[in-house]
Amino acid sequence: MKKRCEACGESFEAKRKTARFCSDRCRMRAHRRPAEGEQPAPVTSQPPVQREDGSESLAAAARGELAAVGRDRTAAGQAVLVLARRIDANSAETGSSLAAMVREFRAALAGALEGAGEAVDPVDELRARRDRKRSG
């Protein structure tokens, strides 16, 4: 029986009389599409959170740490800040997802701060390179 796909509009040979889509791809596309008249949820950045007790938010603390070592404008630094803002606004997160975000935040912050604050003397760097060459 010939039918018209509800997702792409192409005609197809239906194996069942209840078939609505020509392929799994069209079925999933239709499933993921917002209902008629519904607007997709906008993607927005989360504003900084002010705590009731006046304490500093995690995002503000992370920004301070990153700025102190000059890493607040790097990609790794920005990833840390996004995670921190999301953790601060955790009202919709489950306990396990919050724990996973905190672990990811720690790892991202450690990666962003790695090697920061170490003053590298050019002479020491040349000596270390020379020693590595000599040792083989």
Short mmCIF file of N, CA, C and O in Angstrom, two decimals:
data_model
loop_
_atom_site.label_atom_id
_atom_site.label_comp_id
_atom_site.label_asym_id
_atom_site.label_seq_id
_atom_site.Cartn_x
_atom_site.Cartn_y
_atom_site.Cartn_z
N MET A 1 0.84 -1.16 0.00
CA MET A 1 0.00 0.00 0.00
C MET A 1 0.90 1.24 0.00
O MET A 1 1.88 1.31 0.74
N LYS A 2 0.58 2.20 -0.83
CA LYS A 2 1.35 3.44 -0.95
C LYS A 2 0.85 4.44 0.09
O LYS A 2 -0.34 4.61 0.27
N LYS A 3 1.80 5.06 0.78
CA LYS A 3 1.47 6.10 1.76
C LYS A 3 2.44 7.25 1.59
O LYS A 3 3.48 7.12 0.96
N ARG A 4 2.12 8.39 2.20
CA ARG A 4 2.99 9.57 2.16
C ARG A 4 3.62 9.73 3.54
O ARG A 4 2.92 9.71 4.56
N CYS A 5 4.95 9.91 3.58
CA CYS A 5 5.69 10.06 4.84
C CYS A 5 5.30 11.39 5.50
O CYS A 5 5.29 12.44 4.85
N GLU A 6 5.00 11.34 6.79
CA GLU A 6 4.61 12.54 7.52
C GLU A 6 5.79 13.48 7.80
O GLU A 6 5.58 14.65 8.11
N ALA A 7 7.00 12.98 7.69
CA ALA A 7 8.17 13.81 7.97
C ALA A 7 8.71 14.48 6.72
O ALA A 7 8.92 15.68 6.69
N CYS A 8 8.93 13.70 5.66
CA CYS A 8 9.58 14.25 4.46
C CYS A 8 8.62 14.46 3.30
O CYS A 8 8.95 15.14 2.34
N GLY A 9 7.44 13.84 3.36
CA GLY A 9 6.45 14.02 2.31
C GLY A 9 6.61 13.08 1.13
O GLY A 9 5.79 13.11 0.20
N GLU A 10 7.63 12.25 1.11
CA GLU A 10 7.84 11.30 0.02
C GLU A 10 6.84 10.15 0.14
O GLU A 10 6.43 9.77 1.23
N SER A 11 6.49 9.59 -1.00
CA SER A 11 5.62 8.42 -0.95
C SER A 11 6.48 7.17 -0.74
O SER A 11 7.64 7.13 -1.17
N PHE A 12 5.91 6.18 -0.06
CA PHE A 12 6.66 4.96 0.21
C PHE A 12 5.68 3.79 0.26
O PHE A 12 4.47 3.96 0.39
N GLU A 13 6.24 2.61 0.13
CA GLU A 13 5.44 1.38 0.19
C GLU A 13 5.37 0.94 1.66
O GLU A 13 6.36 0.53 2.25
N ALA A 14 4.19 1.06 2.26
CA ALA A 14 4.01 0.74 3.68
C ALA A 14 3.82 -0.76 3.85
O ALA A 14 3.10 -1.40 3.09
N LYS A 15 4.48 -1.30 4.86
CA LYS A 15 4.33 -2.72 5.18
C LYS A 15 3.12 -2.96 6.06
O LYS A 15 2.59 -4.06 6.10
N ARG A 16 2.72 -1.91 6.81
CA ARG A 16 1.54 -2.00 7.67
C ARG A 16 0.61 -0.83 7.37
O ARG A 16 1.07 0.23 6.94
N LYS A 17 -0.65 -0.98 7.68
CA LYS A 17 -1.59 0.10 7.39
C LYS A 17 -1.42 1.26 8.37
O LYS A 17 -1.86 2.37 8.11
N THR A 18 -0.75 1.03 9.51
CA THR A 18 -0.53 2.09 10.50
C THR A 18 0.78 2.84 10.29
O THR A 18 1.10 3.75 11.06
N ALA A 19 1.57 2.48 9.28
CA ALA A 19 2.86 3.12 9.04
C ALA A 19 2.67 4.60 8.74
O ALA A 19 1.76 4.99 8.00
N ARG A 20 3.53 5.43 9.33
CA ARG A 20 3.44 6.87 9.13
C ARG A 20 4.68 7.46 8.49
O ARG A 20 4.64 8.55 7.94
N PHE A 21 5.82 6.74 8.59
CA PHE A 21 7.09 7.29 8.12
C PHE A 21 7.78 6.30 7.19
O PHE A 21 7.63 5.09 7.34
N CYS A 22 8.56 6.83 6.27
CA CYS A 22 9.24 5.98 5.29
C CYS A 22 10.48 5.31 5.85
O CYS A 22 10.93 4.29 5.32
N SER A 23 11.08 5.86 6.92
CA SER A 23 12.31 5.29 7.47
C SER A 23 12.43 5.64 8.95
O SER A 23 11.71 6.50 9.46
N ASP A 24 13.40 5.00 9.60
CA ASP A 24 13.68 5.31 11.00
C ASP A 24 14.17 6.76 11.13
O ASP A 24 13.87 7.44 12.10
N ARG A 25 14.91 7.20 10.14
CA ARG A 25 15.43 8.56 10.17
C ARG A 25 14.28 9.58 10.20
O ARG A 25 14.28 10.51 11.00
N CYS A 26 13.28 9.39 9.35
CA CYS A 26 12.12 10.30 9.33
C CYS A 26 11.31 10.18 10.63
O CYS A 26 10.79 11.17 11.14
N ARG A 27 11.20 8.98 11.14
CA ARG A 27 10.46 8.78 12.39
C ARG A 27 11.12 9.56 13.53
O ARG A 27 10.45 10.26 14.29
N MET A 28 12.44 9.46 13.64
CA MET A 28 13.16 10.17 14.69
C MET A 28 13.13 11.68 14.46
O MET A 28 13.02 12.46 15.40
N ARG A 29 13.23 12.11 13.21
CA ARG A 29 13.16 13.53 12.89
C ARG A 29 11.82 14.11 13.35
O ARG A 29 11.76 15.17 13.96
N ALA A 30 10.74 13.38 13.07
CA ALA A 30 9.41 13.83 13.48
C ALA A 30 9.28 13.81 15.00
O ALA A 30 8.65 14.70 15.59
N HIS A 31 9.86 12.83 15.64
CA HIS A 31 9.79 12.73 17.10
C HIS A 31 10.52 13.89 17.77
O HIS A 31 10.07 14.42 18.79
N ARG A 32 11.63 14.30 17.21
CA ARG A 32 12.45 15.35 17.82
C ARG A 32 11.96 16.75 17.50
O ARG A 32 12.32 17.70 18.19
N ARG A 33 11.18 16.88 16.46
CA ARG A 33 10.67 18.19 16.06
C ARG A 33 9.63 18.66 17.08
O ARG A 33 8.81 17.88 17.54
N PRO A 34 9.64 19.98 17.42
CA PRO A 34 8.62 20.46 18.35
C PRO A 34 7.23 20.36 17.73
O PRO A 34 7.08 20.39 16.51
N ALA A 35 6.23 20.20 18.58
CA ALA A 35 4.85 20.10 18.10
C ALA A 35 4.46 21.39 17.39
O ALA A 35 5.04 22.45 17.61
N GLU A 36 3.43 21.31 16.54
CA GLU A 36 3.00 22.47 15.78
C GLU A 36 2.59 23.59 16.72
O GLU A 36 1.88 23.37 17.69
N GLY A 37 3.05 24.80 16.45
CA GLY A 37 2.74 25.93 17.29
C GLY A 37 3.67 26.09 18.48
O GLY A 37 3.69 27.12 19.13
N GLU A 38 4.44 25.08 18.78
CA GLU A 38 5.38 25.10 19.90
C GLU A 38 6.70 25.67 19.43
O GLU A 38 7.17 25.36 18.34
N GLN A 39 7.30 26.51 20.22
CA GLN A 39 8.61 27.06 19.90
C GLN A 39 9.68 26.23 20.59
O GLN A 39 9.49 25.83 21.74
N PRO A 40 10.79 25.95 19.91
CA PRO A 40 11.86 25.22 20.60
C PRO A 40 12.41 26.07 21.74
O PRO A 40 12.39 27.29 21.69
N ALA A 41 12.88 25.39 22.78
CA ALA A 41 13.42 26.10 23.94
C ALA A 41 14.67 26.87 23.53
O ALA A 41 15.55 26.33 22.87
N PRO A 42 14.73 28.15 23.88
CA PRO A 42 15.91 28.94 23.50
C PRO A 42 17.12 28.51 24.30
O PRO A 42 17.00 28.13 25.46
N VAL A 43 18.28 28.57 23.66
CA VAL A 43 19.53 28.26 24.33
C VAL A 43 20.07 29.56 24.88
O VAL A 43 20.37 30.48 24.12
N THR A 44 20.17 29.66 26.18
CA THR A 44 20.64 30.89 26.80
C THR A 44 21.74 30.56 27.78
O THR A 44 21.82 29.47 28.31
N SER A 45 22.58 31.55 28.01
CA SER A 45 23.59 31.36 29.05
C SER A 45 22.94 31.67 30.38
O SER A 45 22.00 32.46 30.46
N GLN A 46 23.43 31.04 31.41
CA GLN A 46 22.82 31.22 32.71
C GLN A 46 23.45 32.42 33.41
O GLN A 46 24.67 32.58 33.41
N PRO A 47 22.62 33.29 34.00
CA PRO A 47 23.16 34.46 34.68
C PRO A 47 23.88 34.05 35.96
O PRO A 47 23.60 32.99 36.51
N PRO A 48 24.80 34.89 36.43
CA PRO A 48 25.47 34.56 37.69
C PRO A 48 24.46 34.50 38.83
O PRO A 48 23.48 35.23 38.84
N VAL A 49 24.71 33.63 39.77
CA VAL A 49 23.78 33.41 40.87
C VAL A 49 24.24 34.21 42.08
O VAL A 49 25.40 34.15 42.47
N GLN A 50 23.31 34.96 42.66
CA GLN A 50 23.59 35.65 43.91
C GLN A 50 23.04 34.78 45.03
O GLN A 50 21.88 34.40 45.01
N ARG A 51 23.84 34.45 45.99
CA ARG A 51 23.39 33.59 47.08
C ARG A 51 22.70 34.44 48.15
O ARG A 51 23.04 35.60 48.34
N GLU A 52 21.75 33.82 48.82
CA GLU A 52 20.97 34.52 49.83
C GLU A 52 21.83 34.98 51.00
O GLU A 52 21.59 36.03 51.58
N ASP A 53 22.82 34.18 51.36
CA ASP A 53 23.65 34.54 52.51
C ASP A 53 24.77 35.51 52.15
O ASP A 53 25.59 35.85 53.00
N GLY A 54 24.82 35.93 50.89
CA GLY A 54 25.83 36.90 50.45
C GLY A 54 27.18 36.29 50.13
O GLY A 54 28.11 37.00 49.80
N SER A 55 27.31 34.96 50.21
CA SER A 55 28.58 34.32 49.91
C SER A 55 28.82 34.33 48.40
O SER A 55 27.90 34.48 47.61
N GLU A 56 30.05 34.14 48.05
CA GLU A 56 30.45 34.17 46.65
C GLU A 56 30.00 32.89 45.94
O GLU A 56 30.09 31.79 46.48
N SER A 57 29.50 33.02 44.72
CA SER A 57 29.09 31.85 43.96
C SER A 57 30.32 31.11 43.45
O SER A 57 31.42 31.65 43.42
N LEU A 58 30.10 29.88 43.05
CA LEU A 58 31.20 29.07 42.51
C LEU A 58 31.76 29.71 41.24
O LEU A 58 32.98 29.73 41.03
N ALA A 59 30.88 30.27 40.41
CA ALA A 59 31.33 30.91 39.17
C ALA A 59 32.24 32.10 39.47
O ALA A 59 33.27 32.29 38.82
N ALA A 60 31.87 32.90 40.46
CA ALA A 60 32.69 34.07 40.82
C ALA A 60 34.04 33.63 41.39
O ALA A 60 35.08 34.21 41.07
N ALA A 61 34.02 32.60 42.21
CA ALA A 61 35.27 32.10 42.78
C ALA A 61 36.18 31.52 41.69
O ALA A 61 37.39 31.78 41.68
N ALA A 62 35.59 30.77 40.77
CA ALA A 62 36.38 30.19 39.67
C ALA A 62 36.95 31.28 38.79
O ALA A 62 38.11 31.23 38.38
N ARG A 63 36.13 32.31 38.49
CA ARG A 63 36.61 33.42 37.66
C ARG A 63 37.79 34.11 38.35
O ARG A 63 38.78 34.46 37.71
N GLY A 64 37.71 34.28 39.67
CA GLY A 64 38.81 34.91 40.41
C GLY A 64 40.09 34.09 40.33
O GLY A 64 41.17 34.65 40.11
N GLU A 65 39.97 32.78 40.50
CA GLU A 65 41.15 31.91 40.41
C GLU A 65 41.76 31.94 39.02
O GLU A 65 42.98 32.01 38.87
N LEU A 66 40.91 31.88 38.01
CA LEU A 66 41.41 31.88 36.64
C LEU A 66 42.02 33.23 36.26
O LEU A 66 43.05 33.28 35.58
N ALA A 67 41.40 34.31 36.70
CA ALA A 67 41.92 35.65 36.39
C ALA A 67 43.26 35.88 37.07
O ALA A 67 44.14 36.55 36.51
N ALA A 68 43.43 35.32 38.26
CA ALA A 68 44.68 35.51 38.99
C ALA A 68 45.88 34.94 38.24
O ALA A 68 46.99 35.44 38.39
N VAL A 69 45.66 33.92 37.45
CA VAL A 69 46.76 33.31 36.69
C VAL A 69 46.65 33.61 35.19
O VAL A 69 47.37 33.03 34.38
N GLY A 70 45.72 34.48 34.83
CA GLY A 70 45.59 34.90 33.43
C GLY A 70 44.99 33.85 32.51
O GLY A 70 45.25 33.84 31.32
N ARG A 71 44.18 32.97 33.05
CA ARG A 71 43.59 31.91 32.22
C ARG A 71 42.07 32.05 32.06
O ARG A 71 41.41 31.14 31.59
N ASP A 72 41.51 33.18 32.45
CA ASP A 72 40.07 33.35 32.39
C ASP A 72 39.55 33.53 30.97
O ASP A 72 38.37 33.33 30.71
N ARG A 73 40.38 33.88 30.02
CA ARG A 73 39.95 34.08 28.63
C ARG A 73 40.30 32.91 27.71
O ARG A 73 40.06 32.97 26.53
N THR A 74 40.89 31.86 28.26
CA THR A 74 41.24 30.70 27.45
C THR A 74 40.02 29.80 27.28
O THR A 74 39.02 29.93 28.01
N ALA A 75 40.08 28.89 26.33
CA ALA A 75 38.97 27.95 26.11
C ALA A 75 38.75 27.08 27.34
O ALA A 75 37.61 26.85 27.75
N ALA A 76 39.82 26.62 27.96
CA ALA A 76 39.68 25.79 29.16
C ALA A 76 39.07 26.61 30.29
O ALA A 76 38.22 26.12 31.03
N GLY A 77 39.47 27.85 30.40
CA GLY A 77 38.91 28.72 31.43
C GLY A 77 37.43 28.97 31.22
O GLY A 77 36.64 28.98 32.17
N GLN A 78 37.03 29.17 29.97
CA GLN A 78 35.62 29.39 29.67
C GLN A 78 34.79 28.14 29.95
O GLN A 78 33.66 28.22 30.43
N ALA A 79 35.36 26.97 29.68
CA ALA A 79 34.66 25.71 29.98
C ALA A 79 34.44 25.58 31.48
O ALA A 79 33.36 25.15 31.92
N VAL A 80 35.43 25.97 32.27
CA VAL A 80 35.30 25.92 33.72
C VAL A 80 34.18 26.85 34.17
O VAL A 80 33.35 26.49 35.01
N LEU A 81 34.11 28.04 33.60
CA LEU A 81 33.09 29.00 33.99
C LEU A 81 31.68 28.55 33.61
O LEU A 81 30.73 28.75 34.37
N VAL A 82 31.54 27.92 32.46
CA VAL A 82 30.23 27.39 32.06
C VAL A 82 29.77 26.32 33.05
O VAL A 82 28.62 26.32 33.49
N LEU A 83 30.67 25.42 33.40
CA LEU A 83 30.33 24.38 34.38
C LEU A 83 29.99 24.99 35.74
O LEU A 83 29.03 24.56 36.39
N ALA A 84 30.74 25.99 36.15
CA ALA A 84 30.49 26.62 37.45
C ALA A 84 29.12 27.28 37.48
O ALA A 84 28.38 27.15 38.46
N ARG A 85 28.76 27.99 36.40
CA ARG A 85 27.43 28.62 36.36
C ARG A 85 26.32 27.58 36.39
O ARG A 85 25.29 27.77 37.02
N ARG A 86 26.55 26.47 35.72
CA ARG A 86 25.53 25.42 35.70
C ARG A 86 25.40 24.76 37.08
O ARG A 86 24.30 24.43 37.50
N ILE A 87 26.49 24.60 37.77
CA ILE A 87 26.44 24.03 39.12
C ILE A 87 25.74 25.00 40.06
O ILE A 87 24.93 24.59 40.90
N ASP A 88 26.03 26.31 39.92
CA ASP A 88 25.37 27.30 40.76
C ASP A 88 23.85 27.28 40.59
O ASP A 88 23.11 27.45 41.54
N ALA A 89 23.39 27.08 39.37
CA ALA A 89 21.96 27.08 39.07
C ALA A 89 21.45 25.65 39.02
O ALA A 89 20.79 25.23 38.08
N ASN A 90 21.72 24.87 40.05
CA ASN A 90 21.45 23.43 40.04
C ASN A 90 20.03 23.05 40.41
O ASN A 90 19.77 21.90 40.72
N SER A 91 19.09 23.97 40.38
CA SER A 91 17.74 23.66 40.85
C SER A 91 17.08 22.54 40.05
O SER A 91 16.28 21.79 40.59
N ALA A 92 17.40 22.41 38.78
CA ALA A 92 16.75 21.38 37.95
C ALA A 92 17.60 20.12 37.80
O ALA A 92 17.20 19.20 37.11
N GLU A 93 18.75 20.07 38.44
CA GLU A 93 19.65 18.93 38.28
C GLU A 93 19.36 17.85 39.32
O GLU A 93 18.99 18.15 40.44
N THR A 94 19.57 16.62 38.93
CA THR A 94 19.44 15.53 39.89
C THR A 94 20.75 15.41 40.66
O THR A 94 21.77 15.97 40.27
N GLY A 95 20.74 14.67 41.73
CA GLY A 95 21.94 14.52 42.55
C GLY A 95 23.10 13.91 41.79
O GLY A 95 24.23 14.36 41.89
N SER A 96 22.81 12.88 40.99
CA SER A 96 23.91 12.21 40.27
C SER A 96 24.46 13.11 39.16
O SER A 96 25.66 13.12 38.92
N SER A 97 23.60 13.87 38.49
CA SER A 97 24.11 14.74 37.43
C SER A 97 24.91 15.89 38.03
O SER A 97 25.90 16.33 37.46
N LEU A 98 24.49 16.38 39.20
CA LEU A 98 25.24 17.43 39.87
C LEU A 98 26.61 16.92 40.30
O LEU A 98 27.62 17.60 40.11
N ALA A 99 26.66 15.71 40.82
CA ALA A 99 27.93 15.12 41.23
C ALA A 99 28.86 14.95 40.03
O ALA A 99 30.06 15.23 40.11
N ALA A 100 28.31 14.53 38.91
CA ALA A 100 29.11 14.37 37.69
C ALA A 100 29.64 15.72 37.21
O ALA A 100 30.79 15.83 36.78
N MET A 101 28.80 16.75 37.30
CA MET A 101 29.25 18.09 36.88
C MET A 101 30.35 18.61 37.81
O MET A 101 31.29 19.26 37.36
N VAL A 102 30.23 18.34 39.10
CA VAL A 102 31.25 18.79 40.05
C VAL A 102 32.58 18.09 39.75
O VAL A 102 33.64 18.72 39.76
N ARG A 103 32.53 16.78 39.47
CA ARG A 103 33.76 16.06 39.11
C ARG A 103 34.37 16.65 37.83
O ARG A 103 35.59 16.85 37.74
N GLU A 104 33.54 16.92 36.84
CA GLU A 104 34.03 17.49 35.59
C GLU A 104 34.59 18.89 35.83
O GLU A 104 35.60 19.28 35.24
N PHE A 105 33.94 19.65 36.71
CA PHE A 105 34.42 21.00 37.05
C PHE A 105 35.81 20.92 37.66
O PHE A 105 36.70 21.67 37.28
N ARG A 106 35.99 20.00 38.61
CA ARG A 106 37.31 19.85 39.25
C ARG A 106 38.39 19.52 38.23
O ARG A 106 39.48 20.08 38.25
N ALA A 107 38.08 18.58 37.35
CA ALA A 107 39.07 18.18 36.34
C ALA A 107 39.36 19.33 35.37
O ALA A 107 40.52 19.57 35.02
N ALA A 108 38.32 20.05 34.97
CA ALA A 108 38.51 21.17 34.04
C ALA A 108 39.31 22.29 34.69
O ALA A 108 40.19 22.89 34.05
N LEU A 109 39.01 22.57 35.96
CA LEU A 109 39.75 23.62 36.67
C LEU A 109 41.22 23.23 36.83
O LEU A 109 42.11 24.04 36.62
N ALA A 110 41.46 21.97 37.19
CA ALA A 110 42.85 21.51 37.32
C ALA A 110 43.58 21.63 35.99
O ALA A 110 44.75 22.05 35.94
N GLY A 111 42.91 21.27 34.90
CA GLY A 111 43.53 21.37 33.58
C GLY A 111 43.80 22.82 33.19
O GLY A 111 44.82 23.13 32.59
N ALA A 112 42.86 23.70 33.51
CA ALA A 112 43.03 25.12 33.16
C ALA A 112 44.14 25.77 33.97
O ALA A 112 44.84 26.65 33.49
N LEU A 113 44.30 25.33 35.22
CA LEU A 113 45.32 25.93 36.08
C LEU A 113 46.67 25.23 36.00
O LEU A 113 47.64 25.69 36.59
N GLU A 114 46.73 24.12 35.25
CA GLU A 114 47.96 23.34 35.16
C GLU A 114 49.11 24.19 34.62
O GLU A 114 49.01 24.82 33.57
N GLY A 115 50.18 24.21 35.35
CA GLY A 115 51.38 24.93 34.92
C GLY A 115 51.30 26.43 35.15
O GLY A 115 52.24 27.15 34.85
N ALA A 116 50.18 26.92 35.67
CA ALA A 116 50.04 28.36 35.91
C ALA A 116 50.85 28.76 37.13
O ALA A 116 50.96 28.01 38.09
N GLY A 117 51.38 29.93 37.08
CA GLY A 117 52.12 30.45 38.23
C GLY A 117 53.56 30.00 38.30
O GLY A 117 54.30 30.47 39.14
N GLU A 118 53.93 29.08 37.46
CA GLU A 118 55.32 28.63 37.44
C GLU A 118 56.12 29.60 36.58
O GLU A 118 55.92 29.68 35.38
N ALA A 119 56.98 30.34 37.20
CA ALA A 119 57.81 31.26 36.46
C ALA A 119 58.89 30.45 35.74
O ALA A 119 59.65 29.72 36.36
N VAL A 120 58.93 30.59 34.44
CA VAL A 120 59.90 29.83 33.66
C VAL A 120 61.02 30.77 33.25
O VAL A 120 60.81 31.73 32.53
N ASP A 121 62.17 30.48 33.78
CA ASP A 121 63.35 31.26 33.44
C ASP A 121 63.89 30.70 32.12
O ASP A 121 64.12 29.49 32.00
N PRO A 122 64.11 31.54 31.13
CA PRO A 122 64.60 31.04 29.84
C PRO A 122 65.92 30.29 29.95
O PRO A 122 66.15 29.32 29.24
N VAL A 123 66.79 30.71 30.85
CA VAL A 123 68.08 30.04 31.03
C VAL A 123 67.86 28.64 31.58
O VAL A 123 68.48 27.67 31.13
N ASP A 124 66.96 28.52 32.58
CA ASP A 124 66.65 27.20 33.14
C ASP A 124 66.04 26.29 32.08
O ASP A 124 66.33 25.09 32.04
N GLU A 125 65.20 26.86 31.23
CA GLU A 125 64.58 26.07 30.17
C GLU A 125 65.64 25.56 29.20
O GLU A 125 65.62 24.39 28.79
N LEU A 126 66.60 26.40 28.83
CA LEU A 126 67.67 25.98 27.93
C LEU A 126 68.56 24.91 28.58
O LEU A 126 68.96 23.96 27.91
N ARG A 127 68.84 25.07 29.87
CA ARG A 127 69.64 24.07 30.58
C ARG A 127 68.93 22.71 30.59
O ARG A 127 69.56 21.67 30.37
N ALA A 128 67.63 22.75 30.87
CA ALA A 128 66.87 21.50 30.90
C ALA A 128 66.85 20.84 29.52
O ALA A 128 67.00 19.61 29.41
N ARG A 129 66.71 21.63 28.47
CA ARG A 129 66.72 21.07 27.12
C ARG A 129 68.09 20.47 26.79
O ARG A 129 68.19 19.39 26.21
N ARG A 130 69.16 21.18 27.20
CA ARG A 130 70.52 20.67 26.97
C ARG A 130 70.73 19.36 27.71
O ARG A 130 71.28 18.40 27.17
N ASP A 131 70.28 19.30 28.97
CA ASP A 131 70.44 18.09 29.76
C ASP A 131 69.66 16.92 29.16
O ASP A 131 70.13 15.78 29.18
N ARG A 132 68.48 17.19 28.64
CA ARG A 132 67.70 16.11 27.99
C ARG A 132 68.42 15.59 26.75
O ARG A 132 68.46 14.40 26.50
N LYS A 133 69.02 16.48 25.99
CA LYS A 133 69.78 16.06 24.81
C LYS A 133 70.99 15.23 25.18
O LYS A 133 71.29 14.22 24.54
N ARG A 134 71.70 15.65 26.21
CA ARG A 134 72.90 14.91 26.64
C ARG A 134 72.58 13.53 27.18
O ARG A 134 73.33 12.60 27.00
N SER A 135 71.42 13.44 27.88
CA SER A 135 71.09 12.15 28.48
C SER A 135 70.57 11.16 27.43
O SER A 135 70.45 9.99 27.72
N GLY A 136 70.25 11.64 26.26
CA GLY A 136 69.93 10.73 25.18
C GLY A 136 68.51 10.66 24.89
O GLY A 136 67.90 9.94 24.27
#
